């Protein structure tokens, strides 16, 4: 059935189930009809035994009984009678045809019914019993032919055998019709889905009934299309932003090269031009590295190392690297490490995370401001908080800070040299370490970035290092 359509599969399964039920019903019907007819036959035989028993009770001699029984029972249309004494001598027989074929009453169980096939006559139903009379004990047998019942049963079976295939064929036809009606909405969903391509991802499939299975499938498809639309829009925006970020340094390089070639210049001017070229190529290289890093995170090809990392020592190393930038901005840089903390991870990736966060904090904090780093280690997680007294971020911009190339103040991008990828890279690295990162900020009051990382072990939980405080 794998090659058949769902419509045909439903139809054939429906027809098969119906055929099985009809066969079972027909078998039970024939069985019950036969049992009912046989029960009525036995009741008739029992009634005839009672009638002939009354004749035995009313007579006082075998001769009188034989004459009265012959007058009453010899010409019966349906039943045959045989009465014998205990010695097997026949007292009365309504038919000589079946006399020699019938088993002797003495060999038959008293009060029982049995079916006996008689040669040339077909099956007979025989009721046997023993009676007391004034002229001795008697064996009484009443019998009737079952051939008409067998013929009726065979006719019923033929009717069932003829009607069963017709019923199955009707079931297949009705199943095809009903399955077609049920699956018509599926075909409509398929047609609507085929009509949606990358140029009209804003289009949705109509939902006729959200409570049935097809409605649920349609809702799921609409949700998938919505996610695909968001992904495509993000790719388009990412491509546009990346092109813009790359075009700006390239335009600068071209302008400087054209200016240098336009007219002869002094060595100092050439040196200044080369410095600009070096700065822009460095910016291009950094942007390329960031884009490559993000693409590797997206593809999942950057494995997270599970090496022991001393988080306090790593933060102190990053502080030493960032100190010149803080000194250049006349900022106060303070470090408060409360405990010795060890985690499992990649020290290079984590160093890049904290360097990017500190770089952002210093970049957007005015001269004379303060940037603070605090590490606190608990039994299950390490909390790193980087706080600054910078310009802050408006509430409406906070949800988008981790988006690629997003900048709350685009006018500062060219002057600050930022590409808008630092926070995206930081979040990807933190998530790779099974951690979390969040930002709280108020315009004009500063920003607090909180990074939580799972702790592997604490080398010495009782140890509390003296806070490291740097002012530059």
XYZ file of N, CA, C and O in Angstrom, residues 78-216:
556
model
N -45.437 -34.586 8.167
C -44.038 -34.223 8.465
C -43.310 -35.242 9.340
O -42.083 -35.288 9.332
N -44.025 -36.030 10.101
C -43.382 -36.867 11.100
C -43.647 -38.346 10.826
O -44.691 -38.719 10.285
N -42.660 -39.159 11.215
C -42.783 -40.599 11.167
C -42.673 -41.147 12.602
O -41.947 -40.572 13.420
N -43.390 -42.264 12.878
C -43.467 -42.790 14.242
C -43.097 -44.268 14.234
O -43.419 -45.013 13.309
N -42.408 -44.656 15.332
C -42.047 -46.059 15.492
C -42.118 -46.378 16.978
O -41.462 -45.730 17.789
N -42.974 -47.422 17.314
C -43.146 -47.840 18.696
C -42.815 -49.338 18.775
O -43.395 -50.140 18.033
N -41.922 -49.689 19.660
C -41.502 -51.080 19.845
C -41.537 -51.403 21.322
O -41.520 -50.509 22.173
N -41.584 -52.727 21.602
C -41.514 -53.139 23.002
C -40.057 -53.347 23.393
O -39.144 -53.133 22.592
N -39.849 -53.808 24.619
C -38.483 -53.937 25.124
C -37.709 -55.022 24.393
O -36.472 -55.043 24.409
N -38.422 -55.912 23.706
C -37.759 -56.973 22.956
C -37.471 -56.582 21.523
O -36.927 -57.366 20.744
N -37.871 -55.377 21.136
C -37.600 -54.894 19.775
C -38.697 -55.214 18.800
O -38.555 -54.937 17.594
N -39.806 -55.817 19.270
C -40.905 -56.120 18.381
C -41.691 -54.855 18.059
O -41.993 -54.071 18.957
N -42.024 -54.688 16.810
C -42.720 -53.473 16.377
C -44.184 -53.553 16.766
O -44.887 -54.528 16.425
N -44.650 -52.545 17.480
C -46.063 -52.428 17.832
C -46.765 -51.519 16.850
O -47.876 -51.796 16.410
N -46.084 -50.392 16.476
C -46.672 -49.482 15.499
C -45.539 -48.800 14.734
O -44.546 -48.384 15.322
N -45.723 -48.727 13.399
C -44.787 -47.998 12.531
C -45.595 -47.277 11.470
O -46.408 -47.903 10.778
N -45.372 -45.967 11.362
C -46.138 -45.181 10.400
C -45.587 -45.319 8.997
O -46.257 -44.959 8.021
N -44.348 -45.844 8.862
C -43.758 -45.985 7.527
C -42.801 -47.162 7.544
O -41.963 -47.298 8.431
N -42.962 -48.012 6.552
C -42.046 -49.141 6.425
C -40.762 -48.763 5.716
O -39.784 -49.515 5.741
N -40.751 -47.549 5.129
C -39.572 -47.134 4.355
C -38.380 -46.873 5.256
O -37.246 -47.269 4.966
N -38.615 -46.202 6.362
C -37.521 -45.819 7.237
C -37.336 -46.804 8.392
O -36.417 -46.643 9.198
N -38.174 -47.840 8.441
C -38.131 -48.732 9.602
C -36.779 -49.426 9.743
O -36.197 -49.469 10.817
N -36.285 -49.970 8.627
C -35.047 -50.728 8.701
C -33.806 -49.839 8.845
O -32.734 -50.337 9.189
N -33.954 -48.550 8.532
C -32.789 -47.647 8.573
C -32.628 -46.940 9.910
O -31.546 -46.464 10.234
N -33.692 -46.879 10.683
C -33.652 -46.134 11.935
C -32.949 -46.961 12.990
O -33.224 -48.157 13.135
N -32.026 -46.375 13.760
C -31.396 -47.118 14.856
C -32.434 -47.523 15.891
O -33.405 -46.815 16.124
N -32.238 -48.701 16.460
C -33.186 -49.208 17.432
C -33.273 -48.277 18.634
O -32.290 -47.705 19.072
N -34.481 -48.165 19.163
C -34.707 -47.257 20.294
C -33.904 -47.676 21.510
O -33.501 -46.860 22.333
N -33.665 -48.981 21.624
C -32.906 -49.457 22.784
C -31.475 -48.956 22.754
O -30.815 -48.834 23.786
N -30.983 -48.660 21.533
C -29.611 -48.146 21.392
C -29.536 -46.631 21.477
O -28.440 -46.063 21.427
N -30.674 -45.962 21.530
C -30.715 -44.499 21.556
C -30.891 -44.021 22.990
O -31.606 -44.650 23.774
N -30.248 -42.931 23.361
C -30.400 -42.391 24.725
C -31.808 -41.898 24.957
O -32.442 -41.333 24.065
N -32.304 -42.124 26.151
C -33.669 -41.740 26.501
C -33.781 -40.231 26.600
O -32.968 -39.577 27.255
N -34.823 -39.675 25.950
C -35.083 -38.244 26.031
C -34.105 -37.390 25.260
O -34.029 -36.181 25.499
N -33.357 -37.956 24.352
C -32.362 -37.219 23.599
C -32.783 -37.100 22.143
O -33.585 -37.874 21.624
N -32.181 -36.068 21.469
C -32.407 -35.847 20.048
C -31.106 -36.134 19.314
O -30.022 -35.773 19.790
N -31.206 -36.761 18.169
C -30.024 -37.029 17.378
C -30.355 -36.893 15.893
O -31.498 -37.094 15.474
N -29.333 -36.530 15.129
C -29.471 -36.411 13.684
C -28.779 -37.598 13.046
O -27.585 -37.840 13.270
N -29.553 -38.320 12.235
C -29.041 -39.559 11.625
C -29.237 -39.465 10.118
O -30.368 -39.225 9.658
N -28.176 -39.671 9.334
C -28.346 -39.707 7.878
C -28.898 -41.056 7.431
O -28.348 -42.123 7.788
N -29.982 -41.029 6.671
C -30.595 -42.248 6.161
C -30.321 -42.354 4.678
O -30.538 -41.382 3.929
N -29.845 -43.500 4.259
C -29.428 -43.668 2.873
C -30.605 -43.482 1.922
O -31.649 -44.113 2.077
N -30.415 -42.583 0.988
C -31.459 -42.319 -0.005
C -32.507 -41.348 0.459
O -33.324 -40.878 -0.353
N -32.535 -41.044 1.757
C -33.574 -40.154 2.283
C -33.007 -38.854 2.855
O -33.771 -37.929 3.137
N -31.705 -38.826 3.092
C -31.108 -37.619 3.657
C -31.093 -37.664 5.170
O -31.465 -38.675 5.798
N -30.744 -36.577 5.781
C -30.662 -36.547 7.246
C -32.040 -36.482 7.903
O -32.949 -35.823 7.414
N -32.146 -37.190 9.036
C -33.396 -37.194 9.811
C -33.060 -36.784 11.250
O -32.017 -37.151 11.797
N -34.027 -36.064 11.843
C -33.929 -35.704 13.252
C -34.819 -36.653 14.029
O -36.026 -36.773 13.744
N -34.246 -37.364 15.012
C -34.968 -38.420 15.724
C -35.000 -38.091 17.206
O -33.970 -37.757 17.801
N -36.203 -38.175 17.796
C -36.386 -38.032 19.236
C -36.815 -39.377 19.805
O -37.763 -39.998 19.307
N -36.141 -39.838 20.812
C -36.424 -41.170 21.398
C -36.729 -41.031 22.872
O -36.135 -40.196 23.568
N -37.678 -41.885 23.351
C -38.010 -41.910 24.770
C -38.589 -43.268 25.137
O -38.960 -44.055 24.260
N -38.662 -43.568 26.440
C -39.229 -44.818 26.944
C -40.467 -44.492 27.762
O -40.447 -43.558 28.562
N -41.537 -45.241 27.558
C -42.804 -45.007 28.240
C -43.299 -46.288 28.899
O -43.048 -47.398 28.409
N -44.055 -46.119 29.989
C -44.726 -47.239 30.658
C -46.173 -47.287 30.201
O -46.840 -46.233 30.078
N -46.652 -48.493 29.941
C -48.050 -48.665 29.535
C -48.638 -49.870 30.271
O -47.917 -50.629 30.938
N -49.933 -50.050 30.092
C -50.598 -51.177 30.756
C -50.207 -52.500 30.128
O -50.421 -53.563 30.733
N -49.647 -52.410 28.922
C -49.256 -53.644 28.249
C -47.730 -53.763 28.124
O -47.211 -54.411 27.236
N -46.987 -53.033 29.045
C -45.536 -53.189 29.101
C -44.789 -51.904 28.775
O -45.363 -50.867 28.425
N -43.468 -52.011 28.910
C -42.624 -50.861 28.597
C -42.471 -50.726 27.095
O -42.310 -51.729 26.380
N -42.478 -49.461 26.626
C -42.422 -49.201 25.201
C -41.260 -48.259 24.893
O -40.908 -47.374 25.693
N -40.677 -48.460 23.719
C -39.688 -47.521 23.157
C -40.354 -46.750 22.033
O -40.831 -47.346 21.053
N -40.429 -45.429 22.186
C -41.139 -44.579 21.223
C -40.127 -43.688 20.528
O -39.284 -43.040 21.162
N -40.219 -43.615 19.179
C -39.355 -42.749 18.375
C -40.212 -41.932 17.421
O -41.096 -42.480 16.752
N -39.903 -40.603 17.373
C -40.551 -39.709 16.421
C -39.451 -39.073 15.604
O -38.435 -38.621 16.154
N -39.643 -39.021 14.300
C -38.576 -38.493 13.432
C -39.167 -37.626 12.346
O -40.350 -37.762 12.003
N -38.322 -36.724 11.819
C -38.727 -35.863 10.706
C -37.509 -35.603 9.837
O -36.361 -35.609 10.319
N -37.735 -35.393 8.582
C -36.642 -35.163 7.634
C -36.102 -33.729 7.794
O -36.873 -32.769 7.922
N -34.764 -33.636 7.788
C -34.107 -32.314 7.856
C -33.719 -31.787 6.484
O -33.136 -30.701 6.381
N -34.044 -32.536 5.442
C -33.611 -32.114 4.111
C -34.185 -30.746 3.722
O -33.458 -29.915 3.148
N -35.465 -30.438 4.002
C -35.955 -29.089 3.678
C -35.208 -27.999 4.437
O -34.943 -26.922 3.887
N -34.835 -28.308 5.690
C -34.085 -27.304 6.455
C -32.687 -27.114 5.876
O -32.188 -25.985 5.812
N -32.085 -28.254 5.447
C -30.771 -28.137 4.821
C -30.849 -27.321 3.537
O -29.946 -26.521 3.218
N -31.931 -27.538 2.785
C -32.089 -26.772 1.544
C -32.262 -25.278 1.836
O -31.696 -24.429 1.139
N -33.060 -24.962 2.856
C -33.247 -23.546 3.223
C -31.933 -22.922 3.705
O -31.615 -21.769 3.375
N -31.176 -23.712 4.478
C -29.894 -23.200 4.963
C -28.919 -22.958 3.803
O -28.191 -21.958 3.785
N -28.896 -23.850 2.863
C -28.027 -23.680 1.689
C -28.446 -22.457 0.882
O -27.602 -21.703 0.376
N -29.762 -22.239 0.754
C -30.232 -21.046 0.039
C -29.798 -19.772 0.748
O -29.365 -18.799 0.109
N -29.907 -19.789 2.089
C -29.469 -18.621 2.854
C -27.972 -18.367 2.654
O -27.541 -17.225 2.483
N -27.181 -19.427 2.663
C -25.742 -19.268 2.474
C -25.416 -18.728 1.082
O -24.510 -17.911 0.924
N -26.166 -19.198 0.073
C -25.942 -18.677 -1.274
C -26.302 -17.200 -1.357
O -25.600 -16.400 -2.006
N -27.371 -16.814 -0.717
C -27.762 -15.400 -0.715
C -26.680 -14.552 -0.048
O -26.289 -13.477 -0.547
N -26.185 -15.027 1.102
C -25.121 -14.300 1.797
C -23.871 -14.217 0.933
O -23.214 -13.169 0.840
N -23.522 -15.347 0.278
C -22.313 -15.366 -0.557
C -22.437 -14.415 -1.745
O -21.439 -13.844 -2.206
N -23.649 -14.226 -2.249
C -23.846 -13.304 -3.362
C -23.883 -11.852 -2.895
O -23.360 -10.951 -3.562
N -24.524 -11.621 -1.750
C -24.668 -10.240 -1.277
C -23.381 -9.691 -0.676
O -23.150 -8.469 -0.696
N -22.518 -10.559 -0.129
C -21.292 -10.088 0.520
C -20.361 -9.360 -0.451
O -19.917 -8.236 -0.146
N -20.042 -9.906 -1.628
C -19.196 -9.137 -2.558
C -19.839 -7.832 -3.010
O -19.161 -6.829 -3.184
N -21.182 -7.884 -3.193
C -21.862 -6.649 -3.592
C -21.737 -5.592 -2.501
O -21.482 -4.411 -2.773
N -21.864 -6.014 -1.248
C -21.720 -5.079 -0.128
C -20.308 -4.514 -0.061
O -20.107 -3.321 0.203
N -19.305 -5.371 -0.327
C -17.920 -4.891 -0.304
C -17.670 -3.892 -1.432
O -17.003 -2.862 -1.240
N -18.198 -4.180 -2.612
C -18.042 -3.244 -3.731
C -18.724 -1.915 -3.428
O -18.191 -0.834 -3.725
N -19.911 -1.983 -2.844
C -20.585 -0.743 -2.438
C -19.779 -0.009 -1.374
O -19.721 1.238 -1.367
N -19.156 -0.767 -0.480
C -18.321 -0.142 0.548
C -17.118 0.558 -0.069
O -16.723 1.651 0.353
N -16.512 -0.072 -1.092
C -15.370 0.567 -1.761
C -15.810 1.852 -2.444
O -15.142 2.888 -2.361
N -16.971 1.797 -3.123
C -17.454 2.997 -3.808
C -17.776 4.109 -2.812
O -17.372 5.269 -2.992
N -18.494 3.749 -1.752
C -18.824 4.776 -0.753
C -17.576 5.245 -0.020
O -17.447 6.423 0.338
N -16.634 4.320 0.207
C -15.386 4.720 0.862
C -14.596 5.692 0.019
O -14.023 6.657 0.541
N -14.561 5.457 -1.296
C -13.890 6.401 -2.190
C -14.551 7.776 -2.128
O -13.879 8.810 -2.075
N -15.871 7.770 -2.124
C -16.590 9.051 -2.083
C -16.343 9.780 -0.765
O -16.007 10.967 -0.755
N -16.475 9.046 0.348
C -16.297 9.678 1.657
C -14.847 10.123 1.878
O -14.589 11.202 2.417
N -13.887 9.268 1.460
C -12.484 9.652 1.609
C -12.163 10.867 0.754
O -11.386 11.738 1.160
N -12.754 10.906 -0.446
C -12.532 12.087 -1.294
C -13.050 13.357 -0.657
O -12.393 14.403 -0.708
N -14.225 13.276 -0.051
C -14.763 14.459 0.636
C -13.911 14.844 1.839
O -13.681 16.024 2.100
N -13.442 13.819 2.579
C -12.634 14.114 3.765
C -11.280 14.708 3.393
O -10.747 15.555 4.117
N -10.713 14.231 2.270
C -9.377 14.677 1.879
C -9.406 15.860 0.923
O -8.345 16.302 0.471
N -10.594 16.353 0.617
C -10.669 17.506 -0.270
C -9.973 18.713 0.338
O -9.278 19.474 -0.350
N -10.108 18.885 1.644
C -9.437 20.004 2.307
C -7.920 19.833 2.270
O -7.185 20.813 2.185
N -7.458 18.566 2.319
C -6.012 18.336 2.216
C -5.494 18.806 0.864
O -4.437 19.437 0.768
N -6.240 18.501 -0.191
C -5.829 18.954 -1.517
C -5.832 20.471 -1.598
O -4.953 21.077 -2.242
N -6.815 21.101 -0.957
C -6.828 22.565 -0.931
C -5.604 23.113 -0.205
O -4.992 24.092 -0.650
N -5.230 22.463 0.900
C -4.026 22.886 1.627
C -2.790 22.711 0.757
O -1.896 23.568 0.715
N -2.729 21.587 0.018
C -1.587 21.343 -0.878
C -1.515 22.410 -1.957
O -0.433 22.954 -2.255
N -2.659 22.745 -2.552
C -2.672 23.771 -3.604
C -2.243 25.127 -3.056
O -1.461 25.859 -3.696
N -2.742 25.472 -1.878
C -2.369 26.757 -1.277
C -0.870 26.785 -0.932
O -0.201 27.804 -1.104
N -0.360 25.656 -0.463
C 1.065 25.588 -0.111
C 1.941 25.735 -1.347
O 2.968 26.416 -1.318
N 1.532 25.088 -2.458
C 2.304 25.206 -3.693
C 2.304 26.638 -4.224
O 3.247 27.031 -4.929
N 1.260 27.392 -3.895
C 1.179 28.774 -4.393
C 2.075 29.728 -3.611
O 2.252 30.877 -4.019
N 2.636 29.263 -2.489
C 3.495 30.120 -1.657
C 4.949 29.860 -2.013
O 5.412 28.719 -1.990
N 5.655 30.929 -2.376
C 7.090 30.824 -2.633
C 7.803 31.957 -1.912
O 7.206 32.674 -1.098
N 9.080 32.132 -2.220
C 9.882 33.099 -1.476
C 9.442 34.537 -1.729
O 9.739 35.436 -0.951
N 8.679 34.740 -2.803
C 8.239 36.106 -3.117
C 6.974 36.514 -2.384
O 6.631 37.699 -2.321
N 6.216 35.568 -1.826
C 4.977 35.904 -1.122
C 4.853 35.123 0.181
O 3.839 34.477 0.449
N 5.918 35.154 0.983
C 5.907 34.436 2.257
C 4.961 35.061 3.274
O 4.727 34.468 4.335
N 4.416 36.242 2.975
C 3.439 36.842 3.873
C 2.053 36.228 3.698
O 1.142 36.503 4.477
N 1.897 35.382 2.707
C 0.620 34.726 2.457
C 0.445 33.551 3.402
O 1.405 32.869 3.742
N -0.794 33.293 3.832
C -1.083 32.198 4.754
C -2.181 31.305 4.183
O -3.007 31.742 3.374
N -2.202 30.067 4.628
C -3.210 29.104 4.190
C -4.481 29.302 5.008
O -4.416 29.345 6.245
N -5.645 29.449 4.363
C -6.891 29.627 5.129
C -7.183 28.413 6.005
O -6.987 27.264 5.599
N -7.660 28.674 7.215
C -8.020 27.613 8.164
C -9.536 27.569 8.259
O -10.164 28.494 8.773
N -10.134 26.482 7.731
C -11.594 26.368 7.740
C -12.133 25.954 9.103
O -13.151 26.464 9.565
N -11.446 25.018 9.747
C -11.888 24.539 11.063
C -10.655 24.278 11.919
O -9.979 23.259 11.747
N -10.345 25.174 12.836
C -9.109 25.005 13.629
C -9.162 23.851 14.620
O -8.152 23.526 15.235
N -10.334 23.207 14.801
C -10.465 22.156 15.813
C -10.252 20.748 15.272
O -10.067 19.822 16.057
N -10.307 20.559 13.931
C -10.102 19.212 13.408
C -8.637 19.005 13.024
O -7.802 19.912 13.133
N -8.315 17.775 12.592
C -6.922 17.424 12.317
C -6.348 18.244 11.169
O -5.186 18.675 11.213
N -7.145 18.456 10.115
C -6.649 19.219 8.979
C -6.430 20.678 9.375
O -5.462 21.320 8.937
N -7.311 21.202 10.226
C -7.114 22.558 10.723
C -5.837 22.680 11.530
O -5.083 23.656 11.403
N -5.557 21.674 12.382
C -4.311 21.680 13.149
C -3.094 21.610 12.237
O -2.082 22.284 12.476
